[in-house]
Coordinates of N, CA, C and O in Angstrom, one line a residue:
X1 N 115.7 147.5 140.5 CA 116.3 147.7 139.2 C 115.4 148.6 138.4 O 115.9 149.5 137.6
X2 N 114.1 148.5 138.5 CA 113.2 149.4 137.7 C 113.4 150.8 138.1 O 113.4 151.7 137.2
X3 N 113.6 151.1 139.4 CA 113.8 152.5 139.9 C 115.1 153.0 139.3 O 115.1 154.2 138.9
X4 N 116.2 152.2 139.3 CA 117.4 152.7 138.9 C 117.5 152.9 137.3 O 118.0 153.9 136.8
X5 N 117.1 151.9 136.6 CA 117.2 151.8 135.2 C 116.0 152.5 134.5 O 116.1 152.9 133.3
X6 N 114.9 152.5 135.1 CA 113.7 153.1 134.5 C 113.6 154.6 134.6 O 112.7 155.2 133.9
X7 N 114.4 155.2 135.5 CA 114.3 156.6 135.7 C 115.1 157.3 134.6 O 116.0 156.7 134.0
X8 N 114.9 158.6 134.5 CA 115.7 159.4 133.5 C 117.2 159.3 133.9 O 117.5 159.2 135.1
X9 N 118.1 159.3 133.1 CA 118.0 159.6 131.6 C 117.7 158.3 130.8 O 117.4 158.3 129.7
X10 N 117.9 157.1 131.5 CA 117.8 155.9 130.7 C 116.4 155.5 130.3 O 116.1 155.2 129.1
X11 N 115.5 155.5 131.3 CA 114.1 155.1 131.0 C 113.9 153.8 130.3 O 113.1 153.6 129.4
X12 N 114.7 152.8 130.8 CA 114.6 151.4 130.3 C 113.5 150.7 130.9 O 113.2 150.9 132.1
X13 N 112.9 149.8 130.1 CA 111.8 149.0 130.6 C 112.5 147.7 131.1 O 113.1 147.0 130.4
X14 N 112.3 147.5 132.4 CA 112.9 146.3 133.1 C 111.8 145.3 133.4 O 110.7 145.6 133.9
X15 N 112.1 144.1 133.1 CA 111.2 143.0 133.3 C 111.9 141.9 134.1 O 113.0 141.4 133.7
X16 N 111.3 141.5 135.3 CA 111.9 140.5 136.1 C 111.2 139.2 135.8 O 109.9 139.1 135.8
X17 N 111.9 138.1 135.6 CA 111.4 136.8 135.3 C 111.9 135.8 136.4 O 113.0 135.7 136.6
X18 N 110.9 135.1 136.9 CA 111.3 134.1 137.9 C 110.3 133.0 137.8 O 109.4 133.0 137.0
X19 N 110.4 132.0 138.6 CA 109.5 130.9 138.6 C 108.1 131.3 139.0 O 107.1 130.6 138.7
X20 N 108.0 132.4 139.7 CA 106.7 132.9 140.2 C 106.0 133.9 139.3 O 104.9 134.3 139.5
X21 N 106.7 134.2 138.2 CA 106.1 135.2 137.2 C 106.0 134.6 135.9 O 106.7 133.7 135.5
X22 N 105.1 135.1 135.1 CA 105.0 134.7 133.7 C 104.6 136.0 132.9 O 103.8 136.8 133.4
X23 N 105.1 136.1 131.7 CA 104.8 137.2 130.9 C 104.6 136.8 129.4 O 105.1 135.8 129.0
X24 N 103.8 137.6 128.7 CA 103.6 137.2 127.3 C 104.7 137.7 126.5 O 105.6 138.4 126.9
X25 N 104.7 137.2 125.2 CA 105.9 137.6 124.3 C 106.0 139.1 124.0 O 107.0 139.6 123.8
X26 N 104.8 139.8 124.1 CA 104.9 141.2 123.8 C 105.7 141.9 124.9 O 106.5 142.8 124.6
X27 N 105.5 141.5 126.2 CA 106.2 142.1 127.3 C 107.7 141.8 127.2 O 108.5 142.7 127.4
X28 N 108.0 140.6 126.8 CA 109.4 140.2 126.6 C 110.1 140.9 125.5 O 111.2 141.4 125.6
X29 N 109.4 141.1 124.4 CA 109.9 141.8 123.2 C 110.1 143.3 123.5 O 111.0 143.9 122.9
X30 N 109.3 143.8 124.3 CA 109.3 145.3 124.6 C 110.3 145.7 125.7 O 110.7 146.8 125.9
X31 N 110.8 144.7 126.5 CA 111.7 145.0 127.6 C 113.1 145.3 127.1 O 113.6 144.8 126.1
X32 N 113.7 146.3 127.7 CA 115.1 146.6 127.4 C 116.0 145.8 128.3 O 117.2 145.5 127.9
X33 N 115.6 145.4 129.5 CA 116.4 144.6 130.4 C 115.6 143.5 131.0 O 114.5 143.8 131.5
X34 N 116.1 142.3 130.9 CA 115.5 141.1 131.5 C 116.3 140.7 132.7 O 117.6 140.6 132.5
X35 N 115.7 140.5 133.8 CA 116.4 140.0 135.0 C 115.8 138.6 135.3 O 114.6 138.5 135.6
X36 N 116.7 137.6 135.3 CA 116.1 136.3 135.6 C 117.2 135.3 136.1 O 118.4 135.6 136.0
X37 N 116.8 134.2 136.6 CA 117.7 133.2 137.1 C 118.3 132.4 135.9 O 117.7 132.5 134.8
X38 N 119.4 131.8 136.1 CA 119.9 131.0 135.0 C 118.9 129.9 134.5 O 118.8 129.7 133.3
X39 N 118.2 129.3 135.4 CA 117.2 128.3 135.0 C 116.1 128.9 134.2 O 115.6 128.3 133.2
X40 N 115.7 130.1 134.5 CA 114.6 130.7 133.7 C 115.1 131.1 132.3 O 114.4 130.9 131.3
X41 N 116.4 131.6 132.2 CA 116.9 131.9 130.9 C 117.1 130.6 130.1 O 116.8 130.6 128.9
X42 N 117.5 129.6 130.7 CA 117.5 128.3 130.0 C 116.2 127.9 129.4 O 116.1 127.5 128.3
X43 N 115.1 128.0 130.2 CA 113.8 127.7 129.8 C 113.3 128.6 128.6 O 112.8 128.1 127.6
X44 N 113.5 129.9 128.8 CA 113.0 130.8 127.8 C 113.8 130.9 126.5 O 113.3 131.4 125.5
X45 N 115.1 130.6 126.6 CA 115.9 130.7 125.4 C 115.8 129.5 124.5 O 116.4 129.4 123.4
X46 N 115.2 128.4 125.0 CA 114.9 127.3 124.1 C 113.9 127.6 123.1 O 113.0 128.4 123.3
X47 N 114.0 127.1 121.9 CA 113.0 127.4 120.9 C 113.3 128.7 120.2 O 112.3 129.3 119.6
X48 N 114.4 129.3 120.3 CA 114.7 130.6 119.8 C 114.6 130.6 118.3 O 114.4 131.7 117.7
X49 N 114.7 129.5 117.6 CA 114.7 129.4 116.1 C 113.3 129.4 115.6 O 113.0 129.5 114.4
X50 N 112.3 129.1 116.4 CA 110.9 129.0 116.0 C 110.5 127.6 115.9 O 111.2 126.7 116.4
X51 N 109.3 127.4 115.4 CA 108.7 126.1 115.4 C 109.5 125.0 114.6 O 109.7 123.9 115.0
X52 N 109.9 125.5 113.4 CA 110.5 124.5 112.5 C 111.9 124.1 113.0 O 112.4 123.0 112.7
X53 N 112.6 125.0 113.6 CA 114.0 124.7 114.1 C 115.0 124.8 112.9 O 116.1 124.5 113.1
X54 N 114.5 125.2 111.8 CA 115.3 125.3 110.6 C 116.2 126.6 110.7 O 115.7 127.7 110.7
X55 N 117.5 126.4 110.7 CA 118.4 127.6 110.8 C 118.3 128.5 109.6 O 118.5 129.7 109.7
X56 N 118.0 128.0 108.5 CA 118.0 128.8 107.3 C 116.8 129.8 107.2 O 116.8 130.7 106.5
X57 N 115.7 129.5 107.9 CA 114.5 130.3 107.9 C 114.3 131.0 109.2 O 113.1 131.3 109.6
X58 N 115.3 131.3 109.9 CA 115.1 131.9 111.3 C 115.1 133.4 111.3 O 115.9 134.1 111.7
X59 N 114.0 133.9 110.7 CA 113.8 135.3 110.7 C 113.3 135.7 112.1 O 112.9 134.9 112.9
X60 N 113.2 137.0 112.4 CA 112.8 137.5 113.7 C 111.4 137.2 114.0 O 111.0 137.1 115.1
X61 N 110.6 136.9 113.0 CA 109.2 136.5 113.2 C 109.1 135.1 113.7 O 108.0 134.7 114.2
X62 N 110.1 134.3 113.5 CA 110.1 132.9 114.0 C 110.8 132.9 115.3 O 111.8 133.5 115.5
X63 N 110.3 132.1 116.2 CA 111.0 131.9 117.5 C 110.8 133.1 118.4 O 109.8 133.9 118.2
X64 N 111.7 133.3 119.2 CA 111.6 134.3 120.3 C 112.5 135.5 119.9 O 113.7 135.4 120.1
X65 N 112.0 136.6 119.4 CA 112.8 137.7 118.9 C 113.7 138.2 120.0 O 114.9 138.5 119.8
X66 N 113.2 138.3 121.2 CA 114.0 138.9 122.3 C 115.2 138.1 122.6 O 116.3 138.7 122.9
X67 N 115.2 136.8 122.4 CA 116.4 136.0 122.6 C 117.4 136.3 121.5 O 118.6 136.4 121.8
X68 N 117.0 136.5 120.3 CA 117.9 136.8 119.2 C 118.5 138.1 119.3 O 119.5 138.4 118.7
X69 N 117.9 139.0 120.0 CA 118.3 140.4 120.1 C 119.1 140.8 121.4 O 119.4 141.9 121.6
X70 N 119.5 139.8 122.1 CA 120.3 140.0 123.4 C 121.6 140.7 123.0 O 122.3 140.2 122.1
X71 N 121.9 141.8 123.6 CA 123.1 142.5 123.4 C 124.2 142.2 124.4 O 125.4 142.4 124.2
X72 N 123.7 141.9 125.6 CA 124.6 141.7 126.7 C 124.0 140.7 127.7 O 122.8 140.8 128.0
X73 N 124.7 139.7 128.1 CA 124.2 138.7 129.1 C 125.2 138.7 130.3 O 126.4 138.5 130.1
X74 N 124.6 139.1 131.4 CA 125.4 139.1 132.6 C 125.0 137.9 133.5 O 123.8 137.7 133.7
X75 N 125.9 137.1 133.9 CA 125.7 135.9 134.7 C 126.2 136.1 136.1 O 127.4 136.2 136.2
X76 N 125.3 136.0 137.0 CA 125.8 136.0 138.4 C 125.9 134.5 138.8 O 125.4 133.6 138.2
X77 N 126.6 134.3 139.9 CA 126.8 133.0 140.4 C 127.6 132.0 139.5 O 127.4 130.8 139.5
X78 N 128.5 132.6 138.8 CA 129.3 131.8 137.9 C 130.2 130.8 138.7 O 130.6 129.8 138.1
X79 N 130.4 131.1 139.9 CA 131.1 130.1 140.8 C 130.5 128.8 140.9 O 131.1 127.8 141.4
X80 N 129.2 128.7 140.5 CA 128.5 127.4 140.6 C 128.8 126.4 139.5 O 128.3 125.3 139.4
X81 N 129.7 126.8 138.6 CA 130.0 126.0 137.4 C 130.4 124.5 137.8 O 130.1 123.6 137.1
X82 N 131.1 124.4 138.9 CA 131.5 123.0 139.3 C 130.5 122.3 140.1 O 130.7 121.2 140.5
X83 N 129.4 122.9 140.4 CA 128.4 122.3 141.2 C 127.2 121.8 140.4 O 127.2 121.9 139.2
X84 N 126.1 121.4 141.1 CA 124.9 120.9 140.5 C 124.3 121.8 139.5 O 123.9 121.4 138.4
X85 N 124.1 123.1 139.8 CA 123.5 124.1 138.9 C 124.5 124.5 137.8 O 124.1 125.2 136.8
X86 N 125.7 124.1 137.9 CA 126.7 124.4 136.9 C 126.4 124.0 135.5 O 126.7 124.6 134.5
X87 N 125.7 122.8 135.3 CA 125.3 122.3 134.0 C 124.4 123.3 133.3 O 124.5 123.5 132.1
X88 N 123.5 123.9 134.1 CA 122.6 124.9 133.5 C 123.3 126.1 133.0 O 123.1 126.6 131.9
X89 N 124.2 126.6 133.8 CA 125.0 127.7 133.4 C 125.8 127.4 132.1 O 125.9 128.2 131.2
X90 N 126.4 126.3 132.1 CA 127.2 125.9 130.9 C 126.4 125.8 129.7 O 126.7 126.3 128.6
X91 N 125.2 125.3 129.8 CA 124.2 125.1 128.7 C 123.8 126.5 128.2 O 123.8 126.7 127.0
X92 N 123.5 127.4 129.1 CA 123.0 128.7 128.6 C 124.1 129.6 128.0 O 123.8 130.3 127.0
X93 N 125.3 129.4 128.5 CA 126.4 130.2 127.9 C 126.7 129.6 126.5 O 126.8 130.4 125.6
X94 N 126.7 128.3 126.4 CA 126.9 127.7 125.1 C 125.8 128.0 124.1 O 126.1 128.4 122.9
X95 N 124.6 127.9 124.5 CA 123.4 128.2 123.6 C 123.4 129.7 123.2 O 123.2 130.0 122.1
X96 N 123.7 130.6 124.2 CA 123.7 132.0 123.9 C 124.8 132.4 122.9 O 124.6 133.2 122.0
X97 N 126.0 131.8 123.1 CA 127.1 132.0 122.2 C 126.7 131.5 120.8 O 127.0 132.2 119.8
X98 N 126.1 130.4 120.7 CA 125.7 129.8 119.4 C 124.7 130.7 118.7 O 124.8 131.0 117.5
X99 N 123.7 131.2 119.5 CA 122.7 132.1 118.9 C 123.3 133.4 118.4 O 123.0 133.8 117.3
X100 N 124.2 133.9 119.2 CA 124.9 135.1 118.8 C 125.7 135.0 117.5 O 125.6 135.8 116.6
X101 N 126.5 133.9 117.4 CA 127.2 133.6 116.1 C 126.3 133.4 115.0 O 126.5 133.9 113.9
X102 N 125.2 132.7 115.2 CA 124.2 132.5 114.1 C 123.6 133.8 113.6 O 123.5 134.0 112.4
X103 N 123.2 134.6 114.6 CA 122.5 135.9 114.2 C 123.5 136.8 113.5 O 123.2 137.4 112.5
X104 N 124.8 136.8 113.9 CA 125.8 137.6 113.3 C 126.0 137.1 111.8 O 126.1 138.0 110.9
X105 N 126.1 135.8 111.6 CA 126.3 135.3 110.3 C 125.1 135.6 109.4 O 125.2 136.0 108.2
X106 N 123.9 135.5 110.0 CA 122.7 135.8 109.2 C 122.6 137.2 108.8 O 122.3 137.6 107.7
X107 N 123.0 138.1 109.7 CA 123.0 139.6 109.4 C 124.1 139.9 108.3 O 123.8 140.7 107.4
X108 N 125.2 139.2 108.3 CA 126.2 139.4 107.3 C 125.7 138.9 105.9 O 125.9 139.6 104.9
X109 N 125.0 137.8 105.9 CA 124.4 137.3 104.7 C 123.4 138.3 104.1 O 123.4 138.5 102.9
X110 N 122.6 138.8 105.0 CA 121.6 139.8 104.5 C 122.2 141.1 104.0 O 121.8 141.6 103.0
X111 N 123.3 141.5 104.7 CA 124.0 142.7 104.2 C 124.6 142.4 102.8 O 124.6 143.3 102.0
X112 N 125.2 141.3 102.6 CA 125.9 140.9 101.4 C 124.8 140.9 100.3 O 125.0 141.3 99.2
X113 N 123.6 140.3 100.6 CA 122.6 140.2 99.6 C 122.1 141.6 99.2 O 121.8 141.9 98.1
X114 N 122.0 142.5 100.2 CA 121.5 143.9 100.0 C 122.5 144.6 99.1 O 122.1 145.4 98.2
X115 N 123.8 144.4 99.4 CA 124.8 145.1 98.6 C 124.9 144.6 97.2 O 125.1 145.4 96.2
X116 N 124.6 143.3 96.9 CA 124.7 142.8 95.6 C 123.5 143.3 94.8 O 123.6 143.5 93.6
X117 N 122.3 143.5 95.4 CA 121.2 144.0 94.7 C 121.3 145.5 94.4 O 120.7 145.9 93.4
X118 N 122.1 146.2 95.1 CA 122.2 147.7 94.9 C 123.1 148.0 93.8 O 123.6 147.5 93.0

């Protein structure tokens, strides 16, 4: 994937995450594309709100910025929903949808506040 997506004209930074790899938050925040298993996404998407877990103070500096900035989530093996690993798939889809709705609402509140101040 790095050869295909990292080459011109895209030049995207691709980071592969698996049980055999570990990366620091800087590498995760700088990646344009993350490739990982559903179980790895489940693990890394936990704690996206930061230490406090307070929804009202969830700025990008709290928690895992890269999780909050996901623009597209592609899930392979969706046929596993009815099987043992299906619970993980269901959890990550639900969590990612919740994060997306929360971030959108937060952005709308910030836009409204900015417009009121102007």
